[in-house]
């Protein structure tokens, strides 16, 4: 009797393996062969699920973003304005092992996205979605009187997201200089200044 393969589960295994290789060894080391080995599959099996390496990488990035969105949605349930904004921004910082790995994965894609337009397009679309959510929460906070800024909220959203990106990158590069508690303190202080 032939073995029944759950194709969606197999795809998730490959995406998990791709993420592991990228985070552990770097995006340049994430070859089809390395991903297949990490997943415990033959290199040829990957061709049944993905057309090429970039599709695997793109799918791994999207899969990570889907998990992050689901987690953030749970975290902000019932919250609005400044409270929801705080949760969204904190969730985007590498404050625990899971988010540390997600941040490493995300940052690994930045340089490749500069060279591969398909990856850049996904990065831009995902960033635009996050920026819109942050701007909407800023508007809720301003309407509720939780923040008092006359600045353009689109610009404020960009500043907050640039802060999150910068803190995340610096935390990964200089873990002894910027500990997790300091990341959180800097972000909270910035929000309080609004």
JSON list of C-alpha atoms in Angstrom, two decimals:
[
{"chain": "A", "resi": 1, "resn": "UNK", "atom": "CA", "xyz": [0.00, 0.00, 0.00]},
{"chain": "A", "resi": 2, "resn": "UNK", "atom": "CA", "xyz": [1.48, 3.38, -0.98]},
{"chain": "A", "resi": 3, "resn": "UNK", "atom": "CA", "xyz": [2.36, 5.84, 1.75]},
{"chain": "A", "resi": 4, "resn": "UNK", "atom": "CA", "xyz": [-0.15, 8.68, 2.07]},
{"chain": "A", "resi": 5, "resn": "UNK", "atom": "CA", "xyz": [1.57, 12.04, 2.18]},
{"chain": "A", "resi": 6, "resn": "UNK", "atom": "CA", "xyz": [-0.08, 15.14, 3.63]},
{"chain": "A", "resi": 7, "resn": "UNK", "atom": "CA", "xyz": [1.12, 17.67, 1.06]},
{"chain": "A", "resi": 8, "resn": "UNK", "atom": "CA", "xyz": [0.32, 20.73, 3.16]},
{"chain": "A", "resi": 9, "resn": "UNK", "atom": "CA", "xyz": [2.18, 19.27, 6.12]},
{"chain": "A", "resi": 10, "resn": "UNK", "atom": "CA", "xyz": [5.14, 18.48, 3.86]},
{"chain": "A", "resi": 11, "resn": "UNK", "atom": "CA", "xyz": [5.15, 22.08, 2.56]},
{"chain": "A", "resi": 12, "resn": "UNK", "atom": "CA", "xyz": [5.14, 23.37, 6.15]},
{"chain": "A", "resi": 13, "resn": "UNK", "atom": "CA", "xyz": [8.05, 21.08, 6.97]},
{"chain": "A", "resi": 14, "resn": "UNK", "atom": "CA", "xyz": [10.03, 22.45, 4.04]},
{"chain": "A", "resi": 15, "resn": "UNK", "atom": "CA", "xyz": [9.22, 26.04, 5.03]},
{"chain": "A", "resi": 16, "resn": "UNK", "atom": "CA", "xyz": [10.25, 25.34, 8.61]},
{"chain": "A", "resi": 17, "resn": "UNK", "atom": "CA", "xyz": [13.49, 23.79, 7.37]},
{"chain": "A", "resi": 18, "resn": "UNK", "atom": "CA", "xyz": [14.12, 26.81, 5.12]},
{"chain": "A", "resi": 19, "resn": "UNK", "atom": "CA", "xyz": [13.59, 29.17, 8.04]},
{"chain": "A", "resi": 20, "resn": "UNK", "atom": "CA", "xyz": [15.93, 27.12, 10.22]},
{"chain": "A", "resi": 21, "resn": "UNK", "atom": "CA", "xyz": [18.69, 27.14, 7.60]},
{"chain": "A", "resi": 22, "resn": "UNK", "atom": "CA", "xyz": [18.31, 30.87, 6.95]},
{"chain": "A", "resi": 23, "resn": "UNK", "atom": "CA", "xyz": [18.41, 31.79, 10.64]},
{"chain": "A", "resi": 24, "resn": "UNK", "atom": "CA", "xyz": [21.23, 29.40, 11.50]},
{"chain": "A", "resi": 25, "resn": "UNK", "atom": "CA", "xyz": [23.46, 29.65, 8.42]},
{"chain": "A", "resi": 26, "resn": "UNK", "atom": "CA", "xyz": [22.35, 32.79, 6.55]},
{"chain": "A", "resi": 27, "resn": "UNK", "atom": "CA", "xyz": [20.21, 33.28, 3.49]},
{"chain": "A", "resi": 28, "resn": "UNK", "atom": "CA", "xyz": [23.07, 32.60, 1.08]},
{"chain": "A", "resi": 29, "resn": "UNK", "atom": "CA", "xyz": [23.49, 29.15, 2.61]},
{"chain": "A", "resi": 30, "resn": "UNK", "atom": "CA", "xyz": [19.79, 28.37, 2.11]},
{"chain": "A", "resi": 31, "resn": "UNK", "atom": "CA", "xyz": [20.29, 26.27, -1.00]},
{"chain": "A", "resi": 32, "resn": "UNK", "atom": "CA", "xyz": [17.69, 23.78, -2.12]},
{"chain": "A", "resi": 33, "resn": "UNK", "atom": "CA", "xyz": [20.08, 21.00, -1.10]},
{"chain": "A", "resi": 34, "resn": "UNK", "atom": "CA", "xyz": [20.58, 22.45, 2.40]},
{"chain": "A", "resi": 35, "resn": "UNK", "atom": "CA", "xyz": [16.85, 22.96, 2.88]},
{"chain": "A", "resi": 36, "resn": "UNK", "atom": "CA", "xyz": [16.06, 19.43, 1.70]},
{"chain": "A", "resi": 37, "resn": "UNK", "atom": "CA", "xyz": [18.70, 18.00, 4.04]},
{"chain": "A", "resi": 38, "resn": "UNK", "atom": "CA", "xyz": [17.32, 19.98, 6.99]},
{"chain": "A", "resi": 39, "resn": "UNK", "atom": "CA", "xyz": [13.82, 18.71, 6.17]},
{"chain": "A", "resi": 40, "resn": "UNK", "atom": "CA", "xyz": [15.08, 15.13, 5.87]},
{"chain": "A", "resi": 41, "resn": "UNK", "atom": "CA", "xyz": [14.03, 14.93, 2.22]},
{"chain": "A", "resi": 42, "resn": "UNK", "atom": "CA", "xyz": [15.75, 14.38, -1.07]},
{"chain": "A", "resi": 43, "resn": "UNK", "atom": "CA", "xyz": [16.50, 17.46, -3.12]},
{"chain": "A", "resi": 44, "resn": "UNK", "atom": "CA", "xyz": [14.22, 16.15, -5.88]},
{"chain": "A", "resi": 45, "resn": "UNK", "atom": "CA", "xyz": [11.21, 16.05, -3.57]},
{"chain": "A", "resi": 46, "resn": "UNK", "atom": "CA", "xyz": [11.29, 19.84, -3.22]},
{"chain": "A", "resi": 47, "resn": "UNK", "atom": "CA", "xyz": [10.42, 20.15, -6.91]},
{"chain": "A", "resi": 48, "resn": "UNK", "atom": "CA", "xyz": [7.05, 18.58, -6.18]},
{"chain": "A", "resi": 49, "resn": "UNK", "atom": "CA", "xyz": [6.15, 21.46, -3.89]},
{"chain": "A", "resi": 50, "resn": "UNK", "atom": "CA", "xyz": [8.10, 24.50, -5.13]},
{"chain": "A", "resi": 51, "resn": "UNK", "atom": "CA", "xyz": [9.27, 25.64, -8.56]},
{"chain": "A", "resi": 52, "resn": "UNK", "atom": "CA", "xyz": [12.62, 27.04, -7.39]},
{"chain": "A", "resi": 53, "resn": "UNK", "atom": "CA", "xyz": [14.65, 28.23, -4.42]},
{"chain": "A", "resi": 54, "resn": "UNK", "atom": "CA", "xyz": [13.17, 31.74, -4.53]},
{"chain": "A", "resi": 55, "resn": "UNK", "atom": "CA", "xyz": [9.67, 30.31, -4.27]},
{"chain": "A", "resi": 56, "resn": "UNK", "atom": "CA", "xyz": [10.75, 28.38, -1.17]},
{"chain": "A", "resi": 57, "resn": "UNK", "atom": "CA", "xyz": [12.28, 31.53, 0.32]},
{"chain": "A", "resi": 58, "resn": "UNK", "atom": "CA", "xyz": [9.26, 33.63, -0.59]},
{"chain": "A", "resi": 59, "resn": "UNK", "atom": "CA", "xyz": [6.91, 31.06, 0.90]},
{"chain": "A", "resi": 60, "resn": "UNK", "atom": "CA", "xyz": [9.00, 30.85, 4.09]},
{"chain": "A", "resi": 61, "resn": "UNK", "atom": "CA", "xyz": [8.79, 34.63, 4.46]},
{"chain": "A", "resi": 62, "resn": "UNK", "atom": "CA", "xyz": [5.03, 34.67, 3.88]},
{"chain": "A", "resi": 63, "resn": "UNK", "atom": "CA", "xyz": [4.54, 31.77, 6.29]},
{"chain": "A", "resi": 64, "resn": "UNK", "atom": "CA", "xyz": [6.47, 33.66, 8.97]},
{"chain": "A", "resi": 65, "resn": "UNK", "atom": "CA", "xyz": [4.39, 36.78, 8.37]},
{"chain": "A", "resi": 66, "resn": "UNK", "atom": "CA", "xyz": [1.16, 34.77, 8.64]},
{"chain": "A", "resi": 67, "resn": "UNK", "atom": "CA", "xyz": [2.21, 33.36, 12.02]},
{"chain": "A", "resi": 68, "resn": "UNK", "atom": "CA", "xyz": [3.19, 36.84, 13.24]},
{"chain": "A", "resi": 69, "resn": "UNK", "atom": "CA", "xyz": [-0.13, 38.34, 12.07]},
{"chain": "A", "resi": 70, "resn": "UNK", "atom": "CA", "xyz": [-2.09, 35.59, 13.84]},
{"chain": "A", "resi": 71, "resn": "UNK", "atom": "CA", "xyz": [-0.15, 36.12, 17.08]},
{"chain": "A", "resi": 72, "resn": "UNK", "atom": "CA", "xyz": [-0.60, 39.92, 16.94]},
{"chain": "A", "resi": 73, "resn": "UNK", "atom": "CA", "xyz": [-4.31, 39.52, 16.24]},
{"chain": "A", "resi": 74, "resn": "UNK", "atom": "CA", "xyz": [-4.62, 37.41, 19.40]},
{"chain": "A", "resi": 75, "resn": "UNK", "atom": "CA", "xyz": [-2.57, 39.92, 21.42]},
{"chain": "A", "resi": 76, "resn": "UNK", "atom": "CA", "xyz": [-4.65, 42.95, 20.45]},
{"chain": "A", "resi": 77, "resn": "UNK", "atom": "CA", "xyz": [-8.04, 41.31, 20.77]},
{"chain": "A", "resi": 78, "resn": "UNK", "atom": "CA", "xyz": [-10.27, 43.73, 22.64]},
{"chain": "A", "resi": 79, "resn": "UNK", "atom": "CA", "xyz": [-7.66, 46.53, 22.55]},
{"chain": "A", "resi": 80, "resn": "UNK", "atom": "CA", "xyz": [-7.73, 49.78, 20.60]},
{"chain": "A", "resi": 81, "resn": "UNK", "atom": "CA", "xyz": [-5.64, 52.90, 20.25]},
{"chain": "A", "resi": 82, "resn": "UNK", "atom": "CA", "xyz": [-2.48, 53.24, 22.28]},
{"chain": "A", "resi": 83, "resn": "UNK", "atom": "CA", "xyz": [-2.83, 49.90, 24.09]},
{"chain": "A", "resi": 84, "resn": "UNK", "atom": "CA", "xyz": [-3.16, 48.02, 20.78]},
{"chain": "A", "resi": 85, "resn": "UNK", "atom": "CA", "xyz": [-0.35, 50.06, 19.22]},
{"chain": "A", "resi": 86, "resn": "UNK", "atom": "CA", "xyz": [1.96, 49.20, 22.12]},
{"chain": "A", "resi": 87, "resn": "UNK", "atom": "CA", "xyz": [1.25, 45.48, 21.64]},
{"chain": "A", "resi": 88, "resn": "UNK", "atom": "CA", "xyz": [1.77, 45.62, 17.87]},
{"chain": "A", "resi": 89, "resn": "UNK", "atom": "CA", "xyz": [5.10, 47.41, 18.16]},
{"chain": "A", "resi": 90, "resn": "UNK", "atom": "CA", "xyz": [6.37, 45.31, 21.06]},
{"chain": "A", "resi": 91, "resn": "UNK", "atom": "CA", "xyz": [5.46, 42.16, 19.15]},
{"chain": "A", "resi": 92, "resn": "UNK", "atom": "CA", "xyz": [7.75, 43.31, 16.35]},
{"chain": "A", "resi": 93, "resn": "UNK", "atom": "CA", "xyz": [10.78, 43.48, 18.65]},
{"chain": "A", "resi": 94, "resn": "UNK", "atom": "CA", "xyz": [12.99, 40.43, 19.39]},
{"chain": "A", "resi": 95, "resn": "UNK", "atom": "CA", "xyz": [11.94, 40.21, 23.05]},
{"chain": "A", "resi": 96, "resn": "UNK", "atom": "CA", "xyz": [11.90, 36.41, 23.32]},
{"chain": "A", "resi": 97, "resn": "UNK", "atom": "CA", "xyz": [13.36, 33.40, 21.53]},
{"chain": "A", "resi": 98, "resn": "UNK", "atom": "CA", "xyz": [10.48, 33.08, 19.04]},
{"chain": "A", "resi": 99, "resn": "UNK", "atom": "CA", "xyz": [10.55, 36.74, 18.02]},
{"chain": "A", "resi": 100, "resn": "UNK", "atom": "CA", "xyz": [14.34, 36.69, 17.96]},
{"chain": "A", "resi": 101, "resn": "UNK", "atom": "CA", "xyz": [14.22, 33.93, 15.34]},
{"chain": "A", "resi": 102, "resn": "UNK", "atom": "CA", "xyz": [11.51, 35.76, 13.37]},
{"chain": "A", "resi": 103, "resn": "UNK", "atom": "CA", "xyz": [13.57, 38.95, 13.41]},
{"chain": "A", "resi": 104, "resn": "UNK", "atom": "CA", "xyz": [16.67, 37.10, 12.24]},
{"chain": "A", "resi": 105, "resn": "UNK", "atom": "CA", "xyz": [14.65, 35.59, 9.41]},
{"chain": "A", "resi": 106, "resn": "UNK", "atom": "CA", "xyz": [13.17, 38.95, 8.42]},
{"chain": "A", "resi": 107, "resn": "UNK", "atom": "CA", "xyz": [16.47, 40.78, 8.47]},
{"chain": "A", "resi": 108, "resn": "UNK", "atom": "CA", "xyz": [18.10, 37.98, 6.49]},
{"chain": "A", "resi": 109, "resn": "UNK", "atom": "CA", "xyz": [15.69, 38.75, 3.66]},
{"chain": "A", "resi": 110, "resn": "UNK", "atom": "CA", "xyz": [16.50, 42.45, 3.50]},
{"chain": "A", "resi": 111, "resn": "UNK", "atom": "CA", "xyz": [19.69, 42.18, 1.46]},
{"chain": "A", "resi": 112, "resn": "UNK", "atom": "CA", "xyz": [18.28, 39.50, -0.85]},
{"chain": "A", "resi": 113, "resn": "UNK", "atom": "CA", "xyz": [15.16, 41.63, -1.38]},
{"chain": "A", "resi": 114, "resn": "UNK", "atom": "CA", "xyz": [17.35, 44.40, -2.76]},
{"chain": "A", "resi": 115, "resn": "UNK", "atom": "CA", "xyz": [18.42, 42.04, -5.55]},
{"chain": "A", "resi": 116, "resn": "UNK", "atom": "CA", "xyz": [15.28, 39.92, -6.11]},
{"chain": "A", "resi": 117, "resn": "UNK", "atom": "CA", "xyz": [12.20, 41.93, -7.04]},
{"chain": "A", "resi": 118, "resn": "UNK", "atom": "CA", "xyz": [9.74, 39.13, -6.14]},
{"chain": "A", "resi": 119, "resn": "UNK", "atom": "CA", "xyz": [11.01, 39.18, -2.56]},
{"chain": "A", "resi": 120, "resn": "UNK", "atom": "CA", "xyz": [11.10, 42.98, -2.48]},
{"chain": "A", "resi": 121, "resn": "UNK", "atom": "CA", "xyz": [7.47, 43.14, -3.61]},
{"chain": "A", "resi": 122, "resn": "UNK", "atom": "CA", "xyz": [6.40, 40.88, -0.73]},
{"chain": "A", "resi": 123, "resn": "UNK", "atom": "CA", "xyz": [8.47, 42.90, 1.74]},
{"chain": "A", "resi": 124, "resn": "UNK", "atom": "CA", "xyz": [6.90, 46.15, 0.50]},
{"chain": "A", "resi": 125, "resn": "UNK", "atom": "CA", "xyz": [3.34, 44.78, 0.63]},
{"chain": "A", "resi": 126, "resn": "UNK", "atom": "CA", "xyz": [3.80, 43.38, 4.13]},
{"chain": "A", "resi": 127, "resn": "UNK", "atom": "CA", "xyz": [5.44, 46.61, 5.32]},
{"chain": "A", "resi": 128, "resn": "UNK", "atom": "CA", "xyz": [2.59, 48.67, 3.84]},
{"chain": "A", "resi": 129, "resn": "UNK", "atom": "CA", "xyz": [0.06, 46.52, 5.71]},
{"chain": "A", "resi": 130, "resn": "UNK", "atom": "CA", "xyz": [1.90, 47.01, 9.00]},
{"chain": "A", "resi": 131, "resn": "UNK", "atom": "CA", "xyz": [2.33, 50.74, 8.37]},
{"chain": "A", "resi": 132, "resn": "UNK", "atom": "CA", "xyz": [-1.42, 51.10, 7.67]},
{"chain": "A", "resi": 133, "resn": "UNK", "atom": "CA", "xyz": [-2.27, 49.24, 10.88]},
{"chain": "A", "resi": 134, "resn": "UNK", "atom": "CA", "xyz": [0.09, 51.42, 12.93]},
{"chain": "A", "resi": 135, "resn": "UNK", "atom": "CA", "xyz": [-1.32, 54.57, 11.36]},
{"chain": "A", "resi": 136, "resn": "UNK", "atom": "CA", "xyz": [-4.89, 53.45, 12.08]},
{"chain": "A", "resi": 137, "resn": "UNK", "atom": "CA", "xyz": [-4.03, 52.74, 15.72]},
{"chain": "A", "resi": 138, "resn": "UNK", "atom": "CA", "xyz": [-2.35, 56.15, 16.00]},
{"chain": "A", "resi": 139, "resn": "UNK", "atom": "CA", "xyz": [-5.54, 57.74, 14.66]},
{"chain": "A", "resi": 140, "resn": "UNK", "atom": "CA", "xyz": [-7.60, 55.83, 17.23]},
{"chain": "A", "resi": 141, "resn": "UNK", "atom": "CA", "xyz": [-5.23, 56.94, 19.98]},
{"chain": "A", "resi": 142, "resn": "UNK", "atom": "CA", "xyz": [-5.37, 60.57, 18.89]},
{"chain": "A", "resi": 143, "resn": "UNK", "atom": "CA", "xyz": [-9.18, 60.51, 18.63]},
{"chain": "A", "resi": 144, "resn": "UNK", "atom": "CA", "xyz": [-9.37, 59.03, 22.14]},
{"chain": "A", "resi": 145, "resn": "UNK", "atom": "CA", "xyz": [-7.03, 61.72, 23.47]},
{"chain": "A", "resi": 146, "resn": "UNK", "atom": "CA", "xyz": [-4.34, 59.13, 24.31]},
{"chain": "A", "resi": 147, "resn": "UNK", "atom": "CA", "xyz": [-1.69, 60.92, 22.26]},
{"chain": "A", "resi": 148, "resn": "UNK", "atom": "CA", "xyz": [-1.23, 64.60, 21.66]},
{"chain": "A", "resi": 149, "resn": "UNK", "atom": "CA", "xyz": [0.70, 65.15, 18.49]},
{"chain": "A", "resi": 150, "resn": "UNK", "atom": "CA", "xyz": [-0.08, 67.42, 15.59]},
{"chain": "A", "resi": 151, "resn": "UNK", "atom": "CA", "xyz": [2.44, 65.62, 13.40]},
{"chain": "A", "resi": 152, "resn": "UNK", "atom": "CA", "xyz": [1.24, 63.80, 10.32]},
{"chain": "A", "resi": 153, "resn": "UNK", "atom": "CA", "xyz": [0.34, 60.32, 11.59]},
{"chain": "A", "resi": 154, "resn": "UNK", "atom": "CA", "xyz": [1.83, 58.69, 8.50]},
{"chain": "A", "resi": 155, "resn": "UNK", "atom": "CA", "xyz": [5.17, 60.25, 9.41]},
{"chain": "A", "resi": 156, "resn": "UNK", "atom": "CA", "xyz": [4.76, 59.21, 13.06]},
{"chain": "A", "resi": 157, "resn": "UNK", "atom": "CA", "xyz": [4.05, 55.64, 11.92]},
{"chain": "A", "resi": 158, "resn": "UNK", "atom": "CA", "xyz": [7.22, 55.67, 9.78]},
{"chain": "A", "resi": 159, "resn": "UNK", "atom": "CA", "xyz": [9.28, 56.93, 12.73]},
{"chain": "A", "resi": 160, "resn": "UNK", "atom": "CA", "xyz": [7.91, 54.23, 15.03]},
{"chain": "A", "resi": 161, "resn": "UNK", "atom": "CA", "xyz": [8.52, 51.48, 12.49]},
{"chain": "A", "resi": 162, "resn": "UNK", "atom": "CA", "xyz": [12.03, 52.78, 11.77]},
{"chain": "A", "resi": 163, "resn": "UNK", "atom": "CA", "xyz": [12.67, 52.71, 15.52]},
{"chain": "A", "resi": 164, "resn": "UNK", "atom": "CA", "xyz": [11.45, 49.10, 15.73]},
{"chain": "A", "resi": 165, "resn": "UNK", "atom": "CA", "xyz": [13.62, 48.10, 12.74]},
{"chain": "A", "resi": 166, "resn": "UNK", "atom": "CA", "xyz": [16.66, 49.89, 14.13]},
{"chain": "A", "resi": 167, "resn": "UNK", "atom": "CA", "xyz": [16.25, 48.50, 17.64]},
{"chain": "A", "resi": 168, "resn": "UNK", "atom": "CA", "xyz": [15.74, 45.01, 16.24]},
{"chain": "A", "resi": 169, "resn": "UNK", "atom": "CA", "xyz": [18.83, 45.15, 14.07]},
{"chain": "A", "resi": 170, "resn": "UNK", "atom": "CA", "xyz": [20.99, 46.66, 16.81]},
{"chain": "A", "resi": 171, "resn": "UNK", "atom": "CA", "xyz": [19.74, 44.09, 19.31]},
{"chain": "A", "resi": 172, "resn": "UNK", "atom": "CA", "xyz": [20.81, 41.24, 17.04]},
{"chain": "A", "resi": 173, "resn": "UNK", "atom": "CA", "xyz": [24.15, 42.82, 16.16]},
{"chain": "A", "resi": 174, "resn": "UNK", "atom": "CA", "xyz": [25.02, 44.07, 19.65]},
{"chain": "A", "resi": 175, "resn": "UNK", "atom": "CA", "xyz": [23.19, 41.80, 22.12]},
{"chain": "A", "resi": 176, "resn": "UNK", "atom": "CA", "xyz": [25.47, 42.80, 25.02]},
{"chain": "A", "resi": 177, "resn": "UNK", "atom": "CA", "xyz": [24.81, 46.50, 24.49]},
{"chain": "A", "resi": 178, "resn": "UNK", "atom": "CA", "xyz": [21.05, 46.44, 23.96]},
{"chain": "A", "resi": 179, "resn": "UNK", "atom": "CA", "xyz": [19.31, 43.93, 26.21]},
{"chain": "A", "resi": 180, "resn": "UNK", "atom": "CA", "xyz": [15.64, 43.04, 25.81]},
{"chain": "A", "resi": 181, "resn": "UNK", "atom": "CA", "xyz": [14.47, 45.12, 28.78]},
{"chain": "A", "resi": 182, "resn": "UNK", "atom": "CA", "xyz": [16.17, 48.16, 27.24]},
{"chain": "A", "resi": 183, "resn": "UNK", "atom": "CA", "xyz": [14.45, 47.56, 23.90]},
{"chain": "A", "resi": 184, "resn": "UNK", "atom": "CA", "xyz": [11.08, 47.57, 25.60]},
{"chain": "A", "resi": 185, "resn": "UNK", "atom": "CA", "xyz": [11.93, 50.64, 27.70]},
{"chain": "A", "resi": 186, "resn": "UNK", "atom": "CA", "xyz": [13.02, 52.64, 24.64]},
{"chain": "A", "resi": 187, "resn": "UNK", "atom": "CA", "xyz": [9.85, 51.80, 22.75]},
{"chain": "A", "resi": 188, "resn": "UNK", "atom": "CA", "xyz": [7.53, 52.53, 25.69]},
{"chain": "A", "resi": 189, "resn": "UNK", "atom": "CA", "xyz": [9.30, 55.82, 26.41]},
{"chain": "A", "resi": 190, "resn": "UNK", "atom": "CA", "xyz": [8.91, 56.81, 22.75]},
{"chain": "A", "resi": 191, "resn": "UNK", "atom": "CA", "xyz": [5.19, 56.05, 22.84]},
{"chain": "A", "resi": 192, "resn": "UNK", "atom": "CA", "xyz": [4.77, 57.95, 26.09]},
{"chain": "A", "resi": 193, "resn": "UNK", "atom": "CA", "xyz": [6.41, 60.99, 24.48]},
{"chain": "A", "resi": 194, "resn": "UNK", "atom": "CA", "xyz": [3.52, 61.10, 22.00]}
]
